[in-house]
Structures are given as structure tokens and as C-alpha cells.
Coordinates of C-alpha atoms and ligand atoms in Angstrom, one line a residue:
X1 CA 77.4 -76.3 124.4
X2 CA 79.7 -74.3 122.3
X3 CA 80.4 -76.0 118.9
X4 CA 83.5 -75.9 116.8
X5 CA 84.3 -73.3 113.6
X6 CA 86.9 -74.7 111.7
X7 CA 89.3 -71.7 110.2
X8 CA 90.6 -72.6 106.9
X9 CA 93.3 -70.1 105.9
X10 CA 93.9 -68.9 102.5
X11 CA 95.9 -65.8 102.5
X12 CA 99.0 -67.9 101.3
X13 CA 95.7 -68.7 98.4
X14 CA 93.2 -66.2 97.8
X15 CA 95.3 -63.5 100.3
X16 CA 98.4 -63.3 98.1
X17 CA 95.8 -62.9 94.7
X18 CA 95.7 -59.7 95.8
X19 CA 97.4 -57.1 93.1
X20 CA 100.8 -56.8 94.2
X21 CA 101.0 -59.4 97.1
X22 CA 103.0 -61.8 95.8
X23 CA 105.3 -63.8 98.4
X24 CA 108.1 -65.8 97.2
X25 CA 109.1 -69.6 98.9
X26 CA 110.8 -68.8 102.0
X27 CA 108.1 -65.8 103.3
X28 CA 105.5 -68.2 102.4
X29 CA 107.0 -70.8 104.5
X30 CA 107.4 -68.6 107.3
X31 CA 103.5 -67.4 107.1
X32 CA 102.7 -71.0 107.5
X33 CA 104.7 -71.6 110.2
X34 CA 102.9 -69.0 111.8
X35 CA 99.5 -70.2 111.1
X36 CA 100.4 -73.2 112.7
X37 CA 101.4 -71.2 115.8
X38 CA 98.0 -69.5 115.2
X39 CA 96.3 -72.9 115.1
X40 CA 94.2 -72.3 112.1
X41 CA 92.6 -76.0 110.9
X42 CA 93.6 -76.1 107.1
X43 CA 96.2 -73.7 105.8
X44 CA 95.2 -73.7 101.8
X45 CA 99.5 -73.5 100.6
X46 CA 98.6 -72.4 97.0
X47 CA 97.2 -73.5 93.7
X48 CA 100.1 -76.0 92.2
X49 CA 98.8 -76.0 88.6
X50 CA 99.1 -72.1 88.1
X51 CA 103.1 -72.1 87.5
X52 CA 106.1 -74.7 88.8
X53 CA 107.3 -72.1 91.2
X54 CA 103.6 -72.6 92.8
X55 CA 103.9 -76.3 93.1
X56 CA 107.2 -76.0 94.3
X57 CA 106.0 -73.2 97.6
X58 CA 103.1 -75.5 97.7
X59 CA 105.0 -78.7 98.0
X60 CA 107.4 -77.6 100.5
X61 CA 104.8 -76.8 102.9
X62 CA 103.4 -79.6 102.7
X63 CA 106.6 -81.2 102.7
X64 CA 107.8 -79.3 106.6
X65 CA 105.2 -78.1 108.0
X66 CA 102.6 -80.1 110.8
X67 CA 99.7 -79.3 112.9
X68 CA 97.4 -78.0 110.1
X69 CA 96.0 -79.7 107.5
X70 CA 97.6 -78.1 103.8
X71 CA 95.2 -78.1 100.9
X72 CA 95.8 -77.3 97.2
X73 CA 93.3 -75.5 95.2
X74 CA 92.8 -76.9 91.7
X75 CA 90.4 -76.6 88.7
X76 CA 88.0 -79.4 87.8
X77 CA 90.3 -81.5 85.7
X78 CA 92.6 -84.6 85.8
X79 CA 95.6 -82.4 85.3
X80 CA 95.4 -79.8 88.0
X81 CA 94.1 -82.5 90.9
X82 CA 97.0 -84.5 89.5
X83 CA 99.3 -81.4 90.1
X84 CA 97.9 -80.3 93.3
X85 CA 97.7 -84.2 94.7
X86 CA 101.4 -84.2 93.9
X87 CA 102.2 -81.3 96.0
X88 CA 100.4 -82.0 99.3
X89 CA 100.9 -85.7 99.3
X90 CA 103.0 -85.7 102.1
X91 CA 101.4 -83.2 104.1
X92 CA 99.5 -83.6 107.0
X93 CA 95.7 -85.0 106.3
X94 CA 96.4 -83.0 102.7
X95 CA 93.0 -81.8 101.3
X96 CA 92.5 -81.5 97.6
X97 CA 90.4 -78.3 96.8
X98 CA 88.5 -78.3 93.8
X99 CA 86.3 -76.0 92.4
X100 CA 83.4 -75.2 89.4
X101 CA 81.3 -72.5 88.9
X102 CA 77.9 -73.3 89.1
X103 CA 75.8 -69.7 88.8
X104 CA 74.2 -69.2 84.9
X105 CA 76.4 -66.3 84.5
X106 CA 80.0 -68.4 84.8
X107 CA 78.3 -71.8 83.2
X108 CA 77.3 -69.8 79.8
X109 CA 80.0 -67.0 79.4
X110 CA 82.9 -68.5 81.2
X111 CA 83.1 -72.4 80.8
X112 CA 80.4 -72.9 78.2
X113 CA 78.8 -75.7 79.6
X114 CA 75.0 -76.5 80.3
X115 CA 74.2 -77.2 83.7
X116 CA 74.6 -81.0 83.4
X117 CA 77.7 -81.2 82.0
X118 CA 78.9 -79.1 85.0
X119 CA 76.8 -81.5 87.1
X120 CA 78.7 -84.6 85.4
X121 CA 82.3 -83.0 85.4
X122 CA 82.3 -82.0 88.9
X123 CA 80.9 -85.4 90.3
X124 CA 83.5 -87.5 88.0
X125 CA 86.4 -84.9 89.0
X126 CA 85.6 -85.4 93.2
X127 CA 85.6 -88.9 92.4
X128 CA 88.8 -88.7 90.9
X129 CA 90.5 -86.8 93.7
X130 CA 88.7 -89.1 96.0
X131 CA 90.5 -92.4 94.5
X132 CA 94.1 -90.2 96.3
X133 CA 92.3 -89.1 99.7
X134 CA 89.2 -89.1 102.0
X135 CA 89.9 -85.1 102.4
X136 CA 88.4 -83.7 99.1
X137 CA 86.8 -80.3 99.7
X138 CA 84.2 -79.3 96.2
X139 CA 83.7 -75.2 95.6
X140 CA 80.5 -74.0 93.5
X141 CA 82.4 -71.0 92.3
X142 CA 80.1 -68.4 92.0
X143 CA 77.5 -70.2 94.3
X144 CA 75.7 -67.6 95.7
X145 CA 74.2 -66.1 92.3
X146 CA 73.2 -69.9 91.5
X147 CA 70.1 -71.1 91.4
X148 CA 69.9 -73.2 94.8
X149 CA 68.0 -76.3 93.6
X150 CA 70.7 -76.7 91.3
X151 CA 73.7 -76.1 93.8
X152 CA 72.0 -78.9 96.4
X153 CA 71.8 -81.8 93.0
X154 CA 75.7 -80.7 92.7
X155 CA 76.4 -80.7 96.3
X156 CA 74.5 -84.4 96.9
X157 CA 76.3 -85.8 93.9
X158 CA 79.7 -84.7 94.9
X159 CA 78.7 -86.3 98.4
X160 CA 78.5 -89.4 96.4
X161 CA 81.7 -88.7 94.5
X162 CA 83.7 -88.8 97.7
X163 CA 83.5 -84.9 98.8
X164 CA 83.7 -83.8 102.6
X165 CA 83.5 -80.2 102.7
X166 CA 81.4 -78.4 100.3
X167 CA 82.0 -74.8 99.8
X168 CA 79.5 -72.3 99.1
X169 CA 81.4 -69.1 98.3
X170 CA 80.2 -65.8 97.7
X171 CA 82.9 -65.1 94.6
X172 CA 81.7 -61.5 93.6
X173 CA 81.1 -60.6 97.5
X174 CA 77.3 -59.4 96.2
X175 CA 75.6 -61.5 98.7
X176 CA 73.3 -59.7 101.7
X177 CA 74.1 -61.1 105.2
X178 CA 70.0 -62.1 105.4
X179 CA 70.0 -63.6 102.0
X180 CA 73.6 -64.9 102.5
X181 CA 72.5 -66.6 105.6
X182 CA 69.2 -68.4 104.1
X183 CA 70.8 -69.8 101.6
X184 CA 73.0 -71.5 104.2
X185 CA 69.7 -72.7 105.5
X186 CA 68.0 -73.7 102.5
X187 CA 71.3 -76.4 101.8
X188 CA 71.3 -77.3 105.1
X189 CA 67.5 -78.8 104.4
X190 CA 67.3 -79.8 101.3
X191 CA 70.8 -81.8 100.4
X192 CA 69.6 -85.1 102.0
X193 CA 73.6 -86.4 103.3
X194 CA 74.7 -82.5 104.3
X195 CA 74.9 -84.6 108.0
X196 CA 77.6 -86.2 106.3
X197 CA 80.1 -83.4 105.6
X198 CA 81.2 -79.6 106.8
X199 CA 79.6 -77.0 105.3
X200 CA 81.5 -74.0 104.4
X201 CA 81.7 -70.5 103.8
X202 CA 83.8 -68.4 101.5
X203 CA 82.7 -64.6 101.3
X204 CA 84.5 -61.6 99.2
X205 CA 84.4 -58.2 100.4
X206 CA 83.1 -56.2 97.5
X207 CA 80.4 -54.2 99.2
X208 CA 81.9 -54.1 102.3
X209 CA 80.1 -57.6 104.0
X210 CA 82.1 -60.7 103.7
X211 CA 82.7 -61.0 108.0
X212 CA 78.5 -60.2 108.5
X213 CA 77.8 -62.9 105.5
X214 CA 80.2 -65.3 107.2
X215 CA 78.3 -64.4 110.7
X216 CA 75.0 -64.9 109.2
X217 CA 75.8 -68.2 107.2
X218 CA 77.5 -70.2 110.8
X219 CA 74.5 -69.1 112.5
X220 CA 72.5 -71.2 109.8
X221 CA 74.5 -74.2 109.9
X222 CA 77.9 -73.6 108.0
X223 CA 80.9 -74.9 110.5
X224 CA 83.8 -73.8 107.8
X225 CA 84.9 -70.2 107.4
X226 CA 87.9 -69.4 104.9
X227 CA 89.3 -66.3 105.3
X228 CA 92.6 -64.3 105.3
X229 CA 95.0 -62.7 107.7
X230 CA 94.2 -58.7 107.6
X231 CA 91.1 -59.8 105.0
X232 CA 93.6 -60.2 101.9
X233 CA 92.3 -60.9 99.0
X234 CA 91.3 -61.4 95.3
X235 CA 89.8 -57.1 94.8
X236 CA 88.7 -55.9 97.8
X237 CA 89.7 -59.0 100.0
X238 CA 87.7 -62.0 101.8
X239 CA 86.8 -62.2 105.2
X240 CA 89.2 -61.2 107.6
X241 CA 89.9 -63.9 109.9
X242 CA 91.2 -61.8 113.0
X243 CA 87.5 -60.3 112.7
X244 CA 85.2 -63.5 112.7
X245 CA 87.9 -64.7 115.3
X246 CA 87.1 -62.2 118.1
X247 CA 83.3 -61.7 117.0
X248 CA 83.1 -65.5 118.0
X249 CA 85.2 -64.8 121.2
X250 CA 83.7 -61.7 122.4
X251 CA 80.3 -62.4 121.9
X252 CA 80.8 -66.1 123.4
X253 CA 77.4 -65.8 125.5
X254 CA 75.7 -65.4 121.6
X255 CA 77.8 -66.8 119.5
X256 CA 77.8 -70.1 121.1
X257 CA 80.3 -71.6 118.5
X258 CA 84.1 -71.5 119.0
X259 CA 87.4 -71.6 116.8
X260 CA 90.6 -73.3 118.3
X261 CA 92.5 -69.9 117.0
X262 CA 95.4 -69.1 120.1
X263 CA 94.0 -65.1 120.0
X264 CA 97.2 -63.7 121.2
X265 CA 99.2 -64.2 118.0
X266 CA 96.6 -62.7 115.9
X267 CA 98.6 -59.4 116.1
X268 CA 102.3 -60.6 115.4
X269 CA 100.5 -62.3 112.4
X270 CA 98.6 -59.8 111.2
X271 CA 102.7 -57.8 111.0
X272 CA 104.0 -60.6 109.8
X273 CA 101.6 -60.5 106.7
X274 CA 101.6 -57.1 106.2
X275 CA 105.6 -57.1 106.0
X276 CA 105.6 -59.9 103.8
X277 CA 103.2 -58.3 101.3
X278 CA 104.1 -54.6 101.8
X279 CA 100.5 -54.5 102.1
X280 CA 99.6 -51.9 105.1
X281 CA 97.0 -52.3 107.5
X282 CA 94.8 -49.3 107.6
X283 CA 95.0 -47.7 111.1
X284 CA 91.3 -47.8 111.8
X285 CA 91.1 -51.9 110.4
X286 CA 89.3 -53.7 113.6
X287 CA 91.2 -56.0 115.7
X288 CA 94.7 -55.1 114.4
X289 CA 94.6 -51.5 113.2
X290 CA 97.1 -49.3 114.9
X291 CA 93.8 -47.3 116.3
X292 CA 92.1 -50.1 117.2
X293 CA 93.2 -49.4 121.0
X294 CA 94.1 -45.8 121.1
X295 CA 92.0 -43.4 123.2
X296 CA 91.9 -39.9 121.5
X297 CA 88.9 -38.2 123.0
X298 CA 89.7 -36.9 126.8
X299 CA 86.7 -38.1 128.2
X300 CA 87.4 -41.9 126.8
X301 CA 90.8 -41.7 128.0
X302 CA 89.4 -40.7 131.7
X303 CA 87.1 -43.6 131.3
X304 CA 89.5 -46.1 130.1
X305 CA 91.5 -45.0 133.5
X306 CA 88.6 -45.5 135.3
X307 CA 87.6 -48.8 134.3
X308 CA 89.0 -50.3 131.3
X309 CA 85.9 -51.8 130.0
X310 CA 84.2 -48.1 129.5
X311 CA 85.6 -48.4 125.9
X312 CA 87.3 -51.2 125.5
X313 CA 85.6 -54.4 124.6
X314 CA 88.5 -56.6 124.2
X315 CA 92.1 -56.4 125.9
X316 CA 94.8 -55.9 123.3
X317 CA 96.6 -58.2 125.0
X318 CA 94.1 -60.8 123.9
X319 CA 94.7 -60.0 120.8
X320 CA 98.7 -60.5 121.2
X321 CA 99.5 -56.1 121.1
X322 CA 101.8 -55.8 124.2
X323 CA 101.3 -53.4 126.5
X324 CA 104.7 -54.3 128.8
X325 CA 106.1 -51.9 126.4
X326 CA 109.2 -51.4 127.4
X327 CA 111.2 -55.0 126.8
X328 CA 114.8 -54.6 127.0
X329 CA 117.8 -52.2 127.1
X330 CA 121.4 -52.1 125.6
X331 CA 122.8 -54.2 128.3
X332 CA 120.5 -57.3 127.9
X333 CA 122.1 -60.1 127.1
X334 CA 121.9 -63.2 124.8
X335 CA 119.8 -65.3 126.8
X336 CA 117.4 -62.7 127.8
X337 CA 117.0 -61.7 124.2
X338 CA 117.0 -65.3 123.4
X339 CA 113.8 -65.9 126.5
X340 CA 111.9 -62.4 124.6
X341 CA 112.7 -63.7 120.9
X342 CA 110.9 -67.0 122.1
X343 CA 108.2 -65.4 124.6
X344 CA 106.6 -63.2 121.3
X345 CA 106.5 -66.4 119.7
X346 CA 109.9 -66.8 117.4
X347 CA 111.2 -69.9 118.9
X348 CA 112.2 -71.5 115.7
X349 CA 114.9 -69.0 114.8
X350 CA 118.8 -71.0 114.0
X351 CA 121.4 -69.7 116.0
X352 CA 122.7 -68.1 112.9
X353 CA 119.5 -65.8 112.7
X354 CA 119.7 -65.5 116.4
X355 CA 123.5 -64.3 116.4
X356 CA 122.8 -61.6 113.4
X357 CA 119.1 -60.6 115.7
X358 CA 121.2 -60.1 118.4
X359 CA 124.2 -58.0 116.2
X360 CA 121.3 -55.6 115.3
X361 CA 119.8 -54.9 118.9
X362 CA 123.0 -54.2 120.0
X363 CA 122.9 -51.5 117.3
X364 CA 119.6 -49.9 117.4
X365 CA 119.6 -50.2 121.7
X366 CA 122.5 -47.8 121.6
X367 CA 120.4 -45.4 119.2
X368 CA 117.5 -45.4 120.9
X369 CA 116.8 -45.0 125.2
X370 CA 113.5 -48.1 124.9
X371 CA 113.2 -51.2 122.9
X372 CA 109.8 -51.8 122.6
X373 CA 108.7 -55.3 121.2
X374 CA 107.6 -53.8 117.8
X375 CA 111.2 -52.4 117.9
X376 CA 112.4 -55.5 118.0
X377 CA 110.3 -57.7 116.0
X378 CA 110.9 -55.4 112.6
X379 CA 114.4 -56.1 113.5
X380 CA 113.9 -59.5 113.1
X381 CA 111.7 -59.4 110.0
X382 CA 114.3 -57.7 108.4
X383 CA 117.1 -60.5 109.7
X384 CA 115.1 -63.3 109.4
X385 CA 113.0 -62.9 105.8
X386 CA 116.3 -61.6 104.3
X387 CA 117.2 -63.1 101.1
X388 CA 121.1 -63.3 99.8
X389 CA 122.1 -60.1 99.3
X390 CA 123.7 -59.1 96.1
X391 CA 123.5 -55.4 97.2
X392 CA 124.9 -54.5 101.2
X393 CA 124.6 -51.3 102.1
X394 CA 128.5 -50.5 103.7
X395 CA 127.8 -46.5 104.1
X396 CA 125.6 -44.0 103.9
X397 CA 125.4 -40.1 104.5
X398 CA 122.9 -38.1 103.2
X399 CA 122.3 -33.9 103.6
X400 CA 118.8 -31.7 103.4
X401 CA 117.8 -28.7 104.9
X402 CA 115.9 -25.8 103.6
X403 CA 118.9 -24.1 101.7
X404 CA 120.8 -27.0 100.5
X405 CA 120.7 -29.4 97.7
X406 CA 119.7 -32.3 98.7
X407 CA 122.7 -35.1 98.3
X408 CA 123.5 -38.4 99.4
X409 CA 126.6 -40.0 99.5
X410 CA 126.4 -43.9 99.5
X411 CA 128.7 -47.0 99.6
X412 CA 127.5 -50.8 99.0
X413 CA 129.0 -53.9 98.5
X414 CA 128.0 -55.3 95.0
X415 CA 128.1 -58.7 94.2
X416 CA 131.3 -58.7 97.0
X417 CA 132.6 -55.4 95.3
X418 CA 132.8 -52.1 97.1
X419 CA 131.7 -49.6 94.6
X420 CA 130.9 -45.7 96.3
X421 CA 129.1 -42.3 94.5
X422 CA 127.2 -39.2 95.6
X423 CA 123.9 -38.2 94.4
X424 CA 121.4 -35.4 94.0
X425 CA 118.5 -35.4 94.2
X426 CA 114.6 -33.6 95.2
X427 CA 115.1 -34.7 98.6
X428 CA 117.2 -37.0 100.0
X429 CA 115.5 -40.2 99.7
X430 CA 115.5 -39.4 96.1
X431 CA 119.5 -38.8 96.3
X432 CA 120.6 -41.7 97.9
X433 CA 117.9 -43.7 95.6
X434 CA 119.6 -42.6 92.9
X435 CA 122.9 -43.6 94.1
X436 CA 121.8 -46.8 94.7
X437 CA 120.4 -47.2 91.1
X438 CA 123.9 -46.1 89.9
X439 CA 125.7 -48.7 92.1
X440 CA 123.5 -51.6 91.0
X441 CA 122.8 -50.7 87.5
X442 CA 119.4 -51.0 88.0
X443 CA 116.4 -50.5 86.3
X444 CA 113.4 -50.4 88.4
X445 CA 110.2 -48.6 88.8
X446 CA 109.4 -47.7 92.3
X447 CA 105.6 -48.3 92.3
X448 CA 104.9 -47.4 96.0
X449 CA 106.8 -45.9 98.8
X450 CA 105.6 -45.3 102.6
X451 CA 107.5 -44.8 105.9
X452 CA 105.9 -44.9 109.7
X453 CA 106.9 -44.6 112.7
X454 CA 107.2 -48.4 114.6
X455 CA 106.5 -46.9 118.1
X456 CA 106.1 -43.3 119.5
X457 CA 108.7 -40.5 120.3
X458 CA 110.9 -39.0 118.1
X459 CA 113.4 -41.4 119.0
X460 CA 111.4 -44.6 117.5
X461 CA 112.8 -46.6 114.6
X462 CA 111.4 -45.4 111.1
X463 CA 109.9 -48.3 109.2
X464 CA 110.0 -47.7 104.9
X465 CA 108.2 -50.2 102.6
X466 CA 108.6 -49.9 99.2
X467 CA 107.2 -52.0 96.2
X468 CA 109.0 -52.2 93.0
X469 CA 108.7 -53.9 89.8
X470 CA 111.2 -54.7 86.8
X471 CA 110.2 -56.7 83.7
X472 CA 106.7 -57.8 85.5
X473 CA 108.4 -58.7 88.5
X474 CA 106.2 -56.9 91.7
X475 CA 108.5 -57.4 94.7
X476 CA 108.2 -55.7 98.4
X477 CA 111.0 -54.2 100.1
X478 CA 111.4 -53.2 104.0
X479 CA 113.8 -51.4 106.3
X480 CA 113.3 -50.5 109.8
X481 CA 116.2 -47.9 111.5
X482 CA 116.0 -44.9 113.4
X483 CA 117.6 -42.9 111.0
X484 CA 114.3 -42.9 107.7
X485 CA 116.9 -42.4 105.3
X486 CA 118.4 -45.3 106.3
X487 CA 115.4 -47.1 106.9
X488 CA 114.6 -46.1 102.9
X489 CA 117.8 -47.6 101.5
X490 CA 117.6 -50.6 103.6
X491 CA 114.2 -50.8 102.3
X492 CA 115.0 -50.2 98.7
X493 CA 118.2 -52.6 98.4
X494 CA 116.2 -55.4 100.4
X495 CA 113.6 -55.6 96.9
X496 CA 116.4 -54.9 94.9
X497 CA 117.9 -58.2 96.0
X498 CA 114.6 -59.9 95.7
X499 CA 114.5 -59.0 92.8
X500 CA 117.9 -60.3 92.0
X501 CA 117.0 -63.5 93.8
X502 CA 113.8 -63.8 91.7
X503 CA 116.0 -63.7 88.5
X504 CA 118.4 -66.6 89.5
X505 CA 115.7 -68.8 90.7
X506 CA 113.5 -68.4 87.1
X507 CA 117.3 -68.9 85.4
X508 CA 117.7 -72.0 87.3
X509 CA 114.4 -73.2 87.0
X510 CA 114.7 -72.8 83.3
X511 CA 118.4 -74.5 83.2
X512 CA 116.7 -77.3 85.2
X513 CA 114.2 -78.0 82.2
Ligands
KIV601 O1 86.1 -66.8 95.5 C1 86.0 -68.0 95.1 O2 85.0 -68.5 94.6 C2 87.2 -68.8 95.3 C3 87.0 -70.3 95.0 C4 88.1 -70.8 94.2 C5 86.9 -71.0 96.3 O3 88.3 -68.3 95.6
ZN602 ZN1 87.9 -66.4 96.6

């Protein structure tokens, strides 16, 4: 009999700790709603305590969204389970998350406290966040470079406290998958009331391990894995759910343990995160890398021809990569791109989003001969996460070649004003950037820049991400077209106007105060 994983999500958590993911309320909303769709057990919203604008992404997901339990991480203290118990309250079967280091390393240098006084703080703190819910989940930061006798007197006290899932998390990612997994063990037989709650797992990828020490510590008993869409993370990451996912699926006859994850949206998630974060998958990533299914050498390619399973060992339809390819064509209608929009999984879009979805494919089908799905899901990233624009692009023209300078000639609607000027520049990205700067009166600093191709042929749409910063702000910016240049002004004014947005919301927030 096949038992149950439960998949506890934390890339809107841990995921969007890493440097330069941040997500701001509305993208965060949308990445739950997804994870829902993705039926993942607990979606861990955020840590309410670290800033209002936390509490507030935190609270309105738990506010909206059902079929997923939402947790809240928070310190060991009144104050932050407080906080965090005030965000989730209405959510569905909301878990507090609380957490304490317990190795010798983080109780000396970091909290100062002897082991006992972390043994009385965390027991009196789940007891606390036990008197608001049955759901309290306790994390021995650090747990794996702990001494273990210690770690099982915490986890049975908490027990007592009131705590239901205890989390032993590999915080540095230093663990071995042997060692990692006999730890696991060693809890599950010496805390006398672990029958009583899930165990779980929490790896970092430092050297390289956290989806082999996740393996190795559910084969010894722990029936919790928290990971991250694409392995996000704090550093180099944390287990990558879409891995552990399809381990468990595709080695069934081994595994014999199951997660409730529907497989096919795995893919249109793993976009979905990686355009929200401007973080990019690397092509060669497992699962949802854009290799992951492409057959180079000749002799695989006359294999997979053959007989698929040669070299393949899952489908990537499984995995939610369509392989229909072509979707639909410039006459298509409404209702058929209505029936696609919902078939890959975007049901919940207003007729508003819908109508401007619909505007663009108009658009792009004319450019381009095929609409593939990818073609059309960047378009509706780009409709769907846009924020208000303070900056439209009306016009652009830009010239290169090898003899001339490179210029760009661009017009944009700012703040409701048409304002127009041409630019030089190295190339003509640069040009029409600077144009844009002049426009807006900006002052950013473009801190990364890359453009792909969404699909093959020269015909495909270009897709630009660019990440930008101004006075410690770190926002993403995309733009899909099949003219780049395009595609890199699009991309360039969409974190402009995040950026914009992310000023009025910290000037209301502070006239609110
Ligand atoms: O890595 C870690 O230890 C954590 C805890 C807060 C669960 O993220
Ligand atoms: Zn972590």
C-alpha cells in the first residue's frame, strides 16, 4: 500500500528568500492560486512579522484562497506567533510555523541561550500558538548539526506543548543522504509520541543534495517534504518539489509512497515562478529544464522514434510540456481561445483580462504563422501580472546594422502624457533604453538583462527579463514580442512601473500610519 507525502510549499517562504526574488501582493496571490491548482497540502504564504507589507501578502492569501492549508512562519516569541496567527486566521486549517535553532553552533553564537532555556522557550511558545489552533508545526532550525538526544527531549516536549508537525531541517544543506536519512530514523525511535504527529523534512541545497536527503529521510519515516517550485531558495535553494514529485511517481513500484500533486501543471508552474521572479531555469534543470526532453544525439533521436521509452523515462506531457504544439491561428475566435486559456489551466481570468489576452493574440497571430501554447501563455503573463502602468509604450522604432549608429526612436504615454525622443546608443537595446530613461526621468540600475527565444524558428516571440533596482528596491521586468527590441522595452517599462507601483504602495502605507 502506497502511503501519502504531504508537500508543503514554501517558495512564496523560503523560495522568494532567494537574492533578488522578491514578489509583490498580486504575483504572490497568483502563485498561490496555482499551488492550489497544483494541489500541494500547505502553501507556507510568508513570514508576517518581517515587515507590514508581509502580513498584509500573507493575510490576503489566507484571506481568498481554499484548498490548501496556508501557514505563517514565525520566530519563537509571543509577538511574531501573534502577528502570524493574525494573518492566517481565516485561512483554511491555518498552520502556525514556528521555529528555534537547536544545533550548539546557533544556541551559543546566535541566540545565546543554554540548551534548556531553548528547551523551555520552545515548549512554552508551541503552547502558546496552541491555545489559537490544533495546526502548530515546531522547526529545530539548524537540526541536523544538533546533537539528536537533545532534538528528541525538544521534539517530545513540543508534542506536549500542542505541536503536530515537527520539522527537522537541514538549514546549512551539509547533511549526507545516509547520515540525513538515519537521523530520520533515530527520531522516529526514540521520541516516544512521534506516532502522534508528521514528521518532516526541510533540506537546503548547498552541496548539491537536498532532493537525495529528502529521498533518504521519507524512506526512514518522514511523511512531510517542504520544498520550492524550481528549488528556490535561501543560497543555493531547497529541494525542488517538481524533483521529489516525479522521483515518487516514476519510481512508484520503489517508492511505494505518493503525493496528491496533479503532475501536469508542474510545468506551467515552474513558468509561472520563473516569470514572477525573473529567476531563469537552467536548461539542463530536471523535470522542467528546457533540455529536459530534447534529443540532440542522432542515435537517441532514432530511438526515441522507435520507441519512446529508449530515452525517455517520463512523458512531458506528464509533466504538463505540450507537445500538440501548434494551438491556434489568427482566425480563432473568442471562445476557442477562451476553451485553450481554460484547458492550460487559466480558468480564473475576468473578462477584462480575457478581452485584453484576446487584443494581444490578435496581434502577435498576425506576426507570426504558429501560436504555440508557450506563445500564448507569456502573452498572458504579461496581461495578466501587469501592474498600473505609469509608463505605455505608444511607439517604438529602432535602427542597427554593421555601418550605422545604433538609434532608437521611442514614444510612451507618461502618467497619461505623450512625451517622444530618439536615442543613441551601443546597440539598440541600449538606444531605446536610454530613451526610455529620458521619458520617465528615471534613475535605475539595470542589474541583469537576458532574452530567449519562447519556441523555435526565427519567427518565435522573443522573451526579455530584466531585473532592476532604485533606492534598494530589486524588481523584475518581462516582455514577450516577436520583435526583441520590443520585447526589451516592454520588458524594461513593465519594472519600471513596478517600481512606480512599489513607491505609492510604501507612501500609502506610510500615510496610513
Ligand atoms: O532552513 C531552515 O531551517 C528554515 C526554517 C525556518 C524552517 O527555513
Ligand atoms: Zn530554509
Amino acid at each position: 500500500m502506497s502511503e501519502k507525502i504531504f508537500i508543503f510549499d514554501t517558495t512564496l517562504r523560503d523560495g522568494e528568500q532567494s537574492p533578488g526574488a522578491t514578489m509583490n501582493i498580486h504575483e504572490k496571490f497568483r502563485l498561490a492560486q496555482q499551488l492550489v491548482k497544483l494541489r500541494v497540502d500547505v502553501i507556507e504564504a510568508g513570514f508576517p512579522a518581517a515587515s507590514p507589507g508581509d502580513f498584509e501578502c500573507v493575510k490576503n492569501i489566507a484571506d481568498h484562497i481554499r484548498g490548501a492549508q496556508i501557514a505563517a512562519l514565525c520566530r519563537c516569541n509571543v509577538k511574531d506567533i501573534d502577528t502570524a496567527w493574525e494573518a492566517i486566521k481565516n485561512g483554511e486549517n491555518p498552520r502556525i510555523h514556528t521555529f528555534l535553532a537547536t544545533s550548539p553552533i546557533h544556541m551559543r553564537h546566535k541566540l545565546r541561550l543554554t540548551p534548556e532555556q531553548v528547551l523551555e522557550k520552545a515548549t512554552a511558545m508551541v503552547a502558546h500558538a496552541a491555545k489559537y489552533t490544533r495546526n502548530v508545526e515546531f522547526s529545530a532550525e539548524d537540526a541536523s548539526r544538533s546533537d539528536l538526544d537533545f532534538v528528541c527531549r525538544v521534539f517530545e516536549a513540543v508534542i506536549q506543548a500542542g505541536a503536530t508537525t515537527l520539522n527537522f531541517p537541514d538549514t546549512t544543506g551539509y547533511a549526507l543522504p545516509d547520515e540525513y536519512g538515519a537521523q530520520i530514523r533515530y527520531l522516529m525511535e526514540h521520541i516516544p509520541s512521534i506516532d502522534k504527529v508528521v514528521l518532516s523534512v526541510h533540506c537546503h541545497n548547498d552541496l548539491g543534495l537536498a532532493v537525495a536527503n529528502s529521498l533518504a529521510a521519507i524512506n526512514n519515516g518522514a511523511r512531510q517534504v517542504e520544498c520550492t517550485v524550481n528549488g528556490l531558495g535561501e543560497r543555493a535553494g531547497n529541494t525542488a518539489m517538481e524533483e521529489v514529485v516525479m522521483i515518487l511517481r516514476t519510481r512508484a513500484e520503489r517508492a511505494r509512497l505518493h503525493t496528491d500533486i496533479v503532475t501536469e501543471h508542474i510545468y506551467p508552474t515552474s513558468r509561472l515562478v520563473s516569470t514572477i521572479t525573473g529567476m531563469p531555469v537552467q536548461p539542463n534543470k530536471a523535470i522542467v529544464g528546457a533540455n529536459a526532453f530534447l534529443h540532440e544525439s542522432g542515435i537517441h533521436q532514432d530511438g526515441v522514434l522507435k520507441e519512446r521509452s529508449t530515452y525517455e523515462i517520463i512523458s512531458p506531457k506528464d509533466v504538463g510540456i505540450s507537445t500538440s504544439n501548434i494551438v491556434l491561428g489568427k482566425h480563432s475566435g473568442r471562445h476557442a481561445l477562451r476553451d485553450k486559456v481554460a484547458e492550460m489551466g487559466y480558468s480564473s481570468l475576468s473578462e477584462d483580462e480575457l478581452n485584453r489576452v484576446f487584443a494581444r493574440f490578435k496581434v502577435v497571430a498576425d506576426l507570426k504563422k504558429e501560436m504555440f501554447e508557450e506563445d500564448l501563455e507569456a502573452i498572458i503573463m504579461d496581461e495578466v501580472l501587469r501592474v498600473p502602468e505609469s509608463f505605455k509604450l505608444l511607439h517604438l522604432s529602432a535602427m542597427s546594422g554593421s555601418r550605422s549608429l545604433p538609434t532608437a526612436a521611442v514614444k510612451l504615454l507618461v502618467n497619461g502624457e505623450e512625451k517622444e525622443t530618439a536615442s543613441l546608443g551601443i546597440g539598440p537595446i541600449d538606444a531605446t533604453f536610454r530613451a526610455i530613461v529620458q521619458l520617465t526621468g528615471t534613475t535605475s540600475k539595470l542589474l541583469y538583462f537576458s532574452v530567449s527565444s519562447i519556441t523555435g524558428g526565427t519567427d518565435a516571440q522573443g522573451e526579455v527579463m530584466v531585473r532592476i533596482e532604485d533606492n534598494g528596491k530589486v524588481v523584475v521586468g518581462q516582455g514577450a514580442d516577436p520583435d526583441i527590441i520590443t520585447a526589451a522595452a516592454k520588458a524594461y517599462l513593465t519594472g519600471l512601473n513596478r517600481l512606480e507601483y512599489l513607491k505609492k504602495e510604501s507612501k500609502r502605507g506610510m500615510e496610513a500610519k
